[in-house]
Amino acid sequence: MRALLIEDNVRLGEATTRSLVKAGFTVDLFDTLEDGWHAWRSVTYDVVILDIMLGRESGLDLLAQARAAGLRTPVLMLTALGSVDQRVQGLERGADDYLIKPFAIEELVARLRALGRRPALTADVLRYGDLEYDQGAREICVGGARLPLSRGESIVLERFLRHPDRVVTKAQLGDSLHSLDQDYTDNSIQVHVHRVRRKMAELGADVTIRALRGLGYMAVRLPPAGTCATD
């Protein structure tokens, strides 16, 4: 499982990360709401571990923002306070579970794995034009015809579908594709984009990915058959 941990207590965050890595997780740790939000939007995570109090900012606000943006990743909230009102607020904003500090790492691991066994929470369908992307099945669909995607292809496509008609730079794609054991080069990014574009065309989608020299790429709608495209 790949986890995003947003915790402003550096020592606690680093200790939790080490323990989760030993338990077999891949963990991206951020200590600010801004950096954590950027990662959440850019990378496909299996679970998010979110501290409620992030300095003067609130993890509850970030959670509400993520749900409003359509991010369905299961979220476990960490809190030093165990009030019923606070838990209710979190659940109303889209939290899936709570853990009160201090906590045993064994309990955190067990709760995260339980969230990971609930595929309905992570399943989501993104749509653009006549193209549908089923994140749970990792498949694209047009009119009932389906094609599977590799992990890299699915990460690339999700980035475009969450930001249609907007430029996505190679650096942003690289951030999305980055993992602890592999850095993606410009060439490998181009390969992923090409494969996604080819599968879109194979299904006859009215969507494609255009390269914008010096800028990056953009997911765009194709003009109807028989019409001329204009820039």
PDB file of C-alpha atoms in Angstrom:
ATOM      1  CA  MET A   1       0.000   0.000   0.000  1.00  0.00           C
ATOM      2  CA  ARG A   2       1.141   3.524  -0.759  1.00  0.00           C
ATOM      3  CA  ALA A   3       0.292   5.960   2.019  1.00  0.00           C
ATOM      4  CA  LEU A   4       0.358   9.742   2.256  1.00  0.00           C
ATOM      5  CA  LEU A   5       1.171  10.966   5.776  1.00  0.00           C
ATOM      6  CA  ILE A   6       0.535  14.634   6.571  1.00  0.00           C
ATOM      7  CA  GLU A   7       1.873  15.344  10.061  1.00  0.00           C
ATOM      8  CA  ASP A   8       3.506  18.584  11.267  1.00  0.00           C
ATOM      9  CA  ASN A   9       5.251  16.941  14.224  1.00  0.00           C
ATOM     10  CA  VAL A  10       8.490  16.073  12.427  1.00  0.00           C
ATOM     11  CA  ARG A  11       9.727  13.518  14.967  1.00  0.00           C
ATOM     12  CA  LEU A  12       6.388  11.721  15.116  1.00  0.00           C
ATOM     13  CA  GLY A  13       6.054  11.819  11.349  1.00  0.00           C
ATOM     14  CA  GLU A  14       9.501  10.363  10.740  1.00  0.00           C
ATOM     15  CA  ALA A  15       9.077   7.669  13.408  1.00  0.00           C
ATOM     16  CA  THR A  16       5.673   6.690  12.013  1.00  0.00           C
ATOM     17  CA  THR A  17       7.093   6.578   8.495  1.00  0.00           C
ATOM     18  CA  ARG A  18       9.940   4.265   9.529  1.00  0.00           C
ATOM     19  CA  SER A  19       7.510   1.928  11.284  1.00  0.00           C
ATOM     20  CA  LEU A  20       5.110   1.815   8.335  1.00  0.00           C
ATOM     21  CA  VAL A  21       7.942   1.146   5.882  1.00  0.00           C
ATOM     22  CA  LYS A  22       9.034  -1.784   8.067  1.00  0.00           C
ATOM     23  CA  ALA A  23       5.456  -3.041   7.892  1.00  0.00           C
ATOM     24  CA  GLY A  24       5.619  -3.033   4.099  1.00  0.00           C
ATOM     25  CA  PHE A  25       4.094   0.349   3.234  1.00  0.00           C
ATOM     26  CA  THR A  26       5.442   2.969   0.849  1.00  0.00           C
ATOM     27  CA  VAL A  27       5.073   6.317   2.607  1.00  0.00           C
ATOM     28  CA  ASP A  28       5.274   9.913   1.400  1.00  0.00           C
ATOM     29  CA  LEU A  29       5.618  12.247   4.407  1.00  0.00           C
ATOM     30  CA  PHE A  30       4.799  15.970   4.369  1.00  0.00           C
ATOM     31  CA  ASP A  31       4.636  18.363   7.304  1.00  0.00           C
ATOM     32  CA  THR A  32       2.560  21.161   5.749  1.00  0.00           C
ATOM     33  CA  LEU A  33      -0.966  21.277   4.431  1.00  0.00           C
ATOM     34  CA  GLU A  34       0.148  22.889   1.162  1.00  0.00           C
ATOM     35  CA  ASP A  35       2.767  20.239   0.330  1.00  0.00           C
ATOM     36  CA  GLY A  36       0.468  17.422   1.378  1.00  0.00           C
ATOM     37  CA  TRP A  37      -2.367  18.741  -0.772  1.00  0.00           C
ATOM     38  CA  HIS A  38      -0.080  19.002  -3.807  1.00  0.00           C
ATOM     39  CA  ALA A  39       1.000  15.372  -3.342  1.00  0.00           C
ATOM     40  CA  TRP A  40      -2.562  14.163  -2.816  1.00  0.00           C
ATOM     41  CA  ARG A  41      -3.683  15.755  -6.078  1.00  0.00           C
ATOM     42  CA  SER A  42      -0.668  14.459  -7.989  1.00  0.00           C
ATOM     43  CA  VAL A  43      -0.202  10.863  -6.828  1.00  0.00           C
ATOM     44  CA  THR A  44      -2.548   7.880  -6.546  1.00  0.00           C
ATOM     45  CA  TYR A  45      -2.541   6.771  -2.895  1.00  0.00           C
ATOM     46  CA  ASP A  46      -4.183   3.793  -1.260  1.00  0.00           C
ATOM     47  CA  VAL A  47      -4.725   5.646   2.000  1.00  0.00           C
ATOM     48  CA  VAL A  48      -4.115   9.074   3.560  1.00  0.00           C
ATOM     49  CA  ILE A  49      -3.106   9.572   7.202  1.00  0.00           C
ATOM     50  CA  LEU A  50      -4.049  13.131   8.098  1.00  0.00           C
ATOM     51  CA  ASP A  51      -3.312  15.030  11.299  1.00  0.00           C
ATOM     52  CA  ILE A  52      -6.192  17.271  12.351  1.00  0.00           C
ATOM     53  CA  MET A  53      -4.047  20.104  13.717  1.00  0.00           C
ATOM     54  CA  LEU A  54      -1.398  21.284  11.246  1.00  0.00           C
ATOM     55  CA  GLY A  55       0.014  24.362  12.938  1.00  0.00           C
ATOM     56  CA  ARG A  56      -2.614  27.055  12.522  1.00  0.00           C
ATOM     57  CA  GLU A  57      -4.309  25.092   9.757  1.00  0.00           C
ATOM     58  CA  SER A  58      -6.858  22.313  10.005  1.00  0.00           C
ATOM     59  CA  GLY A  59      -6.661  18.887   8.438  1.00  0.00           C
ATOM     60  CA  LEU A  60     -10.464  18.890   8.461  1.00  0.00           C
ATOM     61  CA  ASP A  61     -10.451  21.746   5.956  1.00  0.00           C
ATOM     62  CA  LEU A  62      -8.042  19.837   3.727  1.00  0.00           C
ATOM     63  CA  LEU A  63     -10.251  16.752   3.951  1.00  0.00           C
ATOM     64  CA  ALA A  64     -13.319  18.736   2.912  1.00  0.00           C
ATOM     65  CA  GLN A  65     -11.362  20.260   0.027  1.00  0.00           C
ATOM     66  CA  ALA A  66     -10.202  16.836  -1.164  1.00  0.00           C
ATOM     67  CA  ARG A  67     -13.704  15.359  -1.085  1.00  0.00           C
ATOM     68  CA  ALA A  68     -15.094  18.377  -2.939  1.00  0.00           C
ATOM     69  CA  ALA A  69     -12.409  17.818  -5.603  1.00  0.00           C
ATOM     70  CA  GLY A  70     -13.568  14.224  -6.065  1.00  0.00           C
ATOM     71  CA  LEU A  71     -10.657  12.497  -4.287  1.00  0.00           C
ATOM     72  CA  ARG A  72     -12.036   9.280  -2.805  1.00  0.00           C
ATOM     73  CA  THR A  73      -8.896   8.011  -1.079  1.00  0.00           C
ATOM     74  CA  PRO A  74      -9.671   6.466   2.340  1.00  0.00           C
ATOM     75  CA  VAL A  75      -8.594   8.862   5.108  1.00  0.00           C
ATOM     76  CA  LEU A  76      -7.559   8.047   8.655  1.00  0.00           C
ATOM     77  CA  MET A  77      -7.488  11.116  10.893  1.00  0.00           C
ATOM     78  CA  LEU A  78      -4.931  11.493  13.675  1.00  0.00           C
ATOM     79  CA  THR A  79      -5.942  13.629  16.645  1.00  0.00           C
ATOM     80  CA  ALA A  80      -4.634  14.464  20.086  1.00  0.00           C
ATOM     81  CA  LEU A  81      -8.207  15.226  21.106  1.00  0.00           C
ATOM     82  CA  GLY A  82     -10.888  12.593  21.383  1.00  0.00           C
ATOM     83  CA  SER A  83     -14.023  14.719  21.603  1.00  0.00           C
ATOM     84  CA  VAL A  84     -17.190  13.362  20.036  1.00  0.00           C
ATOM     85  CA  ASP A  85     -17.856  16.691  18.296  1.00  0.00           C
ATOM     86  CA  GLN A  86     -14.490  16.605  16.565  1.00  0.00           C
ATOM     87  CA  ARG A  87     -14.999  13.032  15.370  1.00  0.00           C
ATOM     88  CA  VAL A  88     -18.451  13.899  14.068  1.00  0.00           C
ATOM     89  CA  GLN A  89     -17.017  16.866  12.150  1.00  0.00           C
ATOM     90  CA  GLY A  90     -14.410  14.637  10.547  1.00  0.00           C
ATOM     91  CA  LEU A  91     -16.908  11.958   9.568  1.00  0.00           C
ATOM     92  CA  GLU A  92     -19.240  14.565   8.105  1.00  0.00           C
ATOM     93  CA  ARG A  93     -16.399  15.919   5.975  1.00  0.00           C
ATOM     94  CA  GLY A  94     -15.465  12.487   4.643  1.00  0.00           C
ATOM     95  CA  ALA A  95     -13.096  10.801   7.129  1.00  0.00           C
ATOM     96  CA  ASP A  96     -13.156   6.993   7.161  1.00  0.00           C
ATOM     97  CA  ASP A  97     -11.481   6.283  10.500  1.00  0.00           C
ATOM     98  CA  TYR A  98      -9.911   7.960  13.548  1.00  0.00           C
ATOM     99  CA  LEU A  99      -6.935   7.238  15.766  1.00  0.00           C
ATOM    100  CA  ILE A 100      -6.181   9.182  18.925  1.00  0.00           C
ATOM    101  CA  LYS A 101      -2.583  10.104  19.857  1.00  0.00           C
ATOM    102  CA  PRO A 102      -0.577   8.543  21.338  1.00  0.00           C
ATOM    103  CA  PHE A 103      -1.225   5.379  19.393  1.00  0.00           C
ATOM    104  CA  ALA A 104       0.373   1.960  18.982  1.00  0.00           C
ATOM    105  CA  ILE A 105       1.902   1.474  15.536  1.00  0.00           C
ATOM    106  CA  GLU A 106       0.365  -2.024  15.420  1.00  0.00           C
ATOM    107  CA  GLU A 107      -3.107  -0.499  15.681  1.00  0.00           C
ATOM    108  CA  LEU A 108      -2.329   2.060  12.984  1.00  0.00           C
ATOM    109  CA  VAL A 109      -1.109  -0.674  10.631  1.00  0.00           C
ATOM    110  CA  ALA A 110      -4.193  -2.795  11.312  1.00  0.00           C
ATOM    111  CA  ARG A 111      -6.547   0.124  10.661  1.00  0.00           C
ATOM    112  CA  LEU A 112      -4.767   1.075   7.431  1.00  0.00           C
ATOM    113  CA  ARG A 113      -4.904  -2.483   6.140  1.00  0.00           C
ATOM    114  CA  ALA A 114      -8.600  -2.646   6.996  1.00  0.00           C
ATOM    115  CA  LEU A 115      -9.194   0.506   4.968  1.00  0.00           C
ATOM    116  CA  GLY A 116      -7.219  -1.020   2.106  1.00  0.00           C
ATOM    117  CA  ARG A 117      -9.570  -4.015   2.077  1.00  0.00           C
ATOM    118  CA  ARG A 118     -12.528  -1.757   1.342  1.00  0.00           C
ATOM    119  CA  PRO A 119     -12.282  -1.330  -2.443  1.00  0.00           C
ATOM    120  CA  ALA A 120     -15.608   0.453  -2.707  1.00  0.00           C
ATOM    121  CA  LEU A 121     -14.066   3.445  -0.967  1.00  0.00           C
ATOM    122  CA  THR A 122     -11.302   3.825  -3.512  1.00  0.00           C
ATOM    123  CA  ALA A 123     -13.312   2.922  -6.596  1.00  0.00           C
ATOM    124  CA  ASP A 124     -14.185   5.999  -8.579  1.00  0.00           C
ATOM    125  CA  VAL A 125     -15.050   6.710 -12.185  1.00  0.00           C
ATOM    126  CA  LEU A 126     -13.558   9.761 -13.856  1.00  0.00           C
ATOM    127  CA  ARG A 127     -15.218  10.966 -17.059  1.00  0.00           C
ATOM    128  CA  TYR A 128     -14.157  13.284 -19.833  1.00  0.00           C
ATOM    129  CA  GLY A 129     -16.009  13.330 -23.123  1.00  0.00           C
ATOM    130  CA  ASP A 130     -17.130   9.777 -23.842  1.00  0.00           C
ATOM    131  CA  LEU A 131     -14.126   8.328 -22.011  1.00  0.00           C
ATOM    132  CA  GLU A 132     -14.592   6.721 -18.608  1.00  0.00           C
ATOM    133  CA  TYR A 133     -11.759   5.660 -16.329  1.00  0.00           C
ATOM    134  CA  ASP A 134     -12.567   3.152 -13.584  1.00  0.00           C
ATOM    135  CA  GLN A 135      -9.864   3.646 -10.949  1.00  0.00           C
ATOM    136  CA  GLY A 136     -10.843   0.518  -9.037  1.00  0.00           C
ATOM    137  CA  ALA A 137     -10.591  -1.768 -12.070  1.00  0.00           C
ATOM    138  CA  ARG A 138      -7.829   0.358 -13.645  1.00  0.00           C
ATOM    139  CA  GLU A 139      -9.626   0.289 -16.986  1.00  0.00           C
ATOM    140  CA  ILE A 140     -10.741   2.837 -19.562  1.00  0.00           C
ATOM    141  CA  CYS A 141     -14.092   2.437 -21.275  1.00  0.00           C
ATOM    142  CA  VAL A 142     -15.865   3.922 -24.291  1.00  0.00           C
ATOM    143  CA  GLY A 143     -19.363   2.684 -25.116  1.00  0.00           C
ATOM    144  CA  GLY A 144     -18.881  -0.595 -23.276  1.00  0.00           C
ATOM    145  CA  ALA A 145     -15.492  -1.439 -24.835  1.00  0.00           C
ATOM    146  CA  ARG A 146     -12.720  -1.652 -22.245  1.00  0.00           C
ATOM    147  CA  LEU A 147      -8.937  -1.700 -22.097  1.00  0.00           C
ATOM    148  CA  PRO A 148      -6.727  -2.257 -19.030  1.00  0.00           C
ATOM    149  CA  LEU A 149      -4.027   0.209 -18.003  1.00  0.00           C
ATOM    150  CA  SER A 150      -0.669  -0.373 -16.391  1.00  0.00           C
ATOM    151  CA  ARG A 151       0.005   1.357 -13.075  1.00  0.00           C
ATOM    152  CA  GLY A 152       2.084   4.027 -14.796  1.00  0.00           C
ATOM    153  CA  GLU A 153      -0.540   4.585 -17.479  1.00  0.00           C
ATOM    154  CA  SER A 154      -3.294   4.879 -14.884  1.00  0.00           C
ATOM    155  CA  ILE A 155      -1.318   7.461 -12.892  1.00  0.00           C
ATOM    156  CA  VAL A 156      -0.731   9.529 -16.031  1.00  0.00           C
ATOM    157  CA  LEU A 157      -4.342   9.325 -17.178  1.00  0.00           C
ATOM    158  CA  GLU A 158      -5.720  10.235 -13.754  1.00  0.00           C
ATOM    159  CA  ARG A 159      -3.546  13.340 -13.720  1.00  0.00           C
ATOM    160  CA  PHE A 160      -4.991  14.466 -17.051  1.00  0.00           C
ATOM    161  CA  LEU A 161      -8.594  13.644 -16.203  1.00  0.00           C
ATOM    162  CA  ARG A 162      -8.439  15.583 -12.954  1.00  0.00           C
ATOM    163  CA  HIS A 163      -7.121  18.591 -14.879  1.00  0.00           C
ATOM    164  CA  PRO A 164      -8.810  18.479 -18.312  1.00  0.00           C
ATOM    165  CA  ASP A 165      -8.172  21.347 -20.714  1.00  0.00           C
ATOM    166  CA  ARG A 166      -5.244  22.432 -18.554  1.00  0.00           C
ATOM    167  CA  VAL A 167      -1.535  22.108 -19.244  1.00  0.00           C
ATOM    168  CA  VAL A 168       0.216  19.327 -17.315  1.00  0.00           C
ATOM    169  CA  THR A 169       3.985  19.732 -17.354  1.00  0.00           C
ATOM    170  CA  LYS A 170       6.518  16.928 -17.569  1.00  0.00           C
ATOM    171  CA  ALA A 171       7.685  17.883 -14.092  1.00  0.00           C
ATOM    172  CA  GLN A 172       4.172  17.355 -12.740  1.00  0.00           C
ATOM    173  CA  LEU A 173       3.902  13.997 -14.471  1.00  0.00           C
ATOM    174  CA  GLY A 174       7.297  13.054 -13.073  1.00  0.00           C
ATOM    175  CA  ASP A 175       6.116  13.956  -9.558  1.00  0.00           C
ATOM    176  CA  SER A 176       3.062  11.751 -10.050  1.00  0.00           C
ATOM    177  CA  LEU A 177       5.126   8.828 -11.330  1.00  0.00           C
ATOM    178  CA  HIS A 178       7.910   9.140  -8.812  1.00  0.00           C
ATOM    179  CA  SER A 179       8.328   6.281  -6.369  1.00  0.00           C
ATOM    180  CA  LEU A 180      10.945   5.435  -3.769  1.00  0.00           C
ATOM    181  CA  ASP A 181      12.762   3.013  -6.063  1.00  0.00           C
ATOM    182  CA  GLN A 182      12.493   4.647  -9.480  1.00  0.00           C
ATOM    183  CA  ASP A 183      12.833   8.066 -11.072  1.00  0.00           C
ATOM    184  CA  TYR A 184      11.089   8.591 -14.375  1.00  0.00           C
ATOM    185  CA  THR A 185      12.970  10.247 -17.227  1.00  0.00           C
ATOM    186  CA  ASP A 186      11.515  12.518 -19.909  1.00  0.00           C
ATOM    187  CA  ASN A 187      11.639   9.594 -22.319  1.00  0.00           C
ATOM    188  CA  SER A 188       9.702   7.238 -20.052  1.00  0.00           C
ATOM    189  CA  ILE A 189       7.090   9.948 -19.425  1.00  0.00           C
ATOM    190  CA  GLN A 190       6.649  10.300 -23.183  1.00  0.00           C
ATOM    191  CA  VAL A 191       6.230   6.529 -23.468  1.00  0.00           C
ATOM    192  CA  HIS A 192       3.456   6.490 -20.841  1.00  0.00           C
ATOM    193  CA  VAL A 193       1.657   9.397 -22.514  1.00  0.00           C
ATOM    194  CA  HIS A 194       1.962   7.736 -25.925  1.00  0.00           C
ATOM    195  CA  ARG A 195       0.525   4.452 -24.632  1.00  0.00           C
ATOM    196  CA  VAL A 196      -2.424   6.189 -22.980  1.00  0.00           C
ATOM    197  CA  ARG A 197      -3.101   8.200 -26.144  1.00  0.00           C
ATOM    198  CA  ARG A 198      -2.915   5.024 -28.260  1.00  0.00           C
ATOM    199  CA  LYS A 199      -5.413   3.195 -26.054  1.00  0.00           C
ATOM    200  CA  MET A 200      -7.791   6.164 -26.215  1.00  0.00           C
ATOM    201  CA  ALA A 201      -7.597   6.035 -30.020  1.00  0.00           C
ATOM    202  CA  GLU A 202      -8.040   2.257 -30.049  1.00  0.00           C
ATOM    203  CA  LEU A 203     -11.347   2.664 -28.223  1.00  0.00           C
ATOM    204  CA  GLY A 204     -12.391   5.500 -30.538  1.00  0.00           C
ATOM    205  CA  ALA A 205     -12.611   8.029 -27.707  1.00  0.00           C
ATOM    206  CA  ASP A 206     -13.436  11.649 -28.497  1.00  0.00           C
ATOM    207  CA  VAL A 207     -10.561  12.592 -26.194  1.00  0.00           C
ATOM    208  CA  THR A 208      -6.826  12.705 -26.782  1.00  0.00           C
ATOM    209  CA  ILE A 209      -3.653  14.078 -25.211  1.00  0.00           C
ATOM    210  CA  ARG A 210      -1.867  16.788 -27.115  1.00  0.00           C
ATOM    211  CA  ALA A 211       1.787  17.708 -26.730  1.00  0.00           C
ATOM    212  CA  LEU A 212       2.428  21.430 -26.342  1.00  0.00           C
ATOM    213  CA  ARG A 213       6.019  22.186 -27.240  1.00  0.00           C
ATOM    214  CA  GLY A 214       7.894  23.782 -24.375  1.00  0.00           C
ATOM    215  CA  LEU A 215       4.904  23.520 -22.030  1.00  0.00           C
ATOM    216  CA  GLY A 216       3.861  19.898 -21.549  1.00  0.00           C
ATOM    217  CA  TYR A 217       0.635  18.091 -22.411  1.00  0.00           C
ATOM    218  CA  MET A 218      -3.104  18.691 -22.289  1.00  0.00           C
ATOM    219  CA  ALA A 219      -6.150  16.415 -22.407  1.00  0.00           C
ATOM    220  CA  VAL A 220      -8.555  17.830 -25.017  1.00  0.00           C
ATOM    221  CA  ARG A 221     -11.798  16.931 -26.743  1.00  0.00           C
ATOM    222  CA  LEU A 222     -11.568  16.032 -30.401  1.00  0.00           C
ATOM    223  CA  PRO A 223     -13.853  17.850 -32.849  1.00  0.00           C
ATOM    224  CA  PRO A 224     -16.849  15.870 -34.150  1.00  0.00           C
ATOM    225  CA  ALA A 225     -16.213  13.791 -37.271  1.00  0.00           C
ATOM    226  CA  GLY A 226     -16.538  15.837 -40.438  1.00  0.00           C
ATOM    227  CA  THR A 227     -15.525  19.130 -38.850  1.00  0.00           C
ATOM    228  CA  CYS A 228     -12.206  20.943 -38.983  1.00  0.00           C
ATOM    229  CA  ALA A 229     -10.172  21.456 -35.851  1.00  0.00           C
ATOM    230  CA  THR A 230      -9.051  24.986 -35.072  1.00  0.00           C
ATOM    231  CA  ASP A 231      -6.301  26.091 -32.751  1.00  0.00           C
TER     232      ASP A 231
END
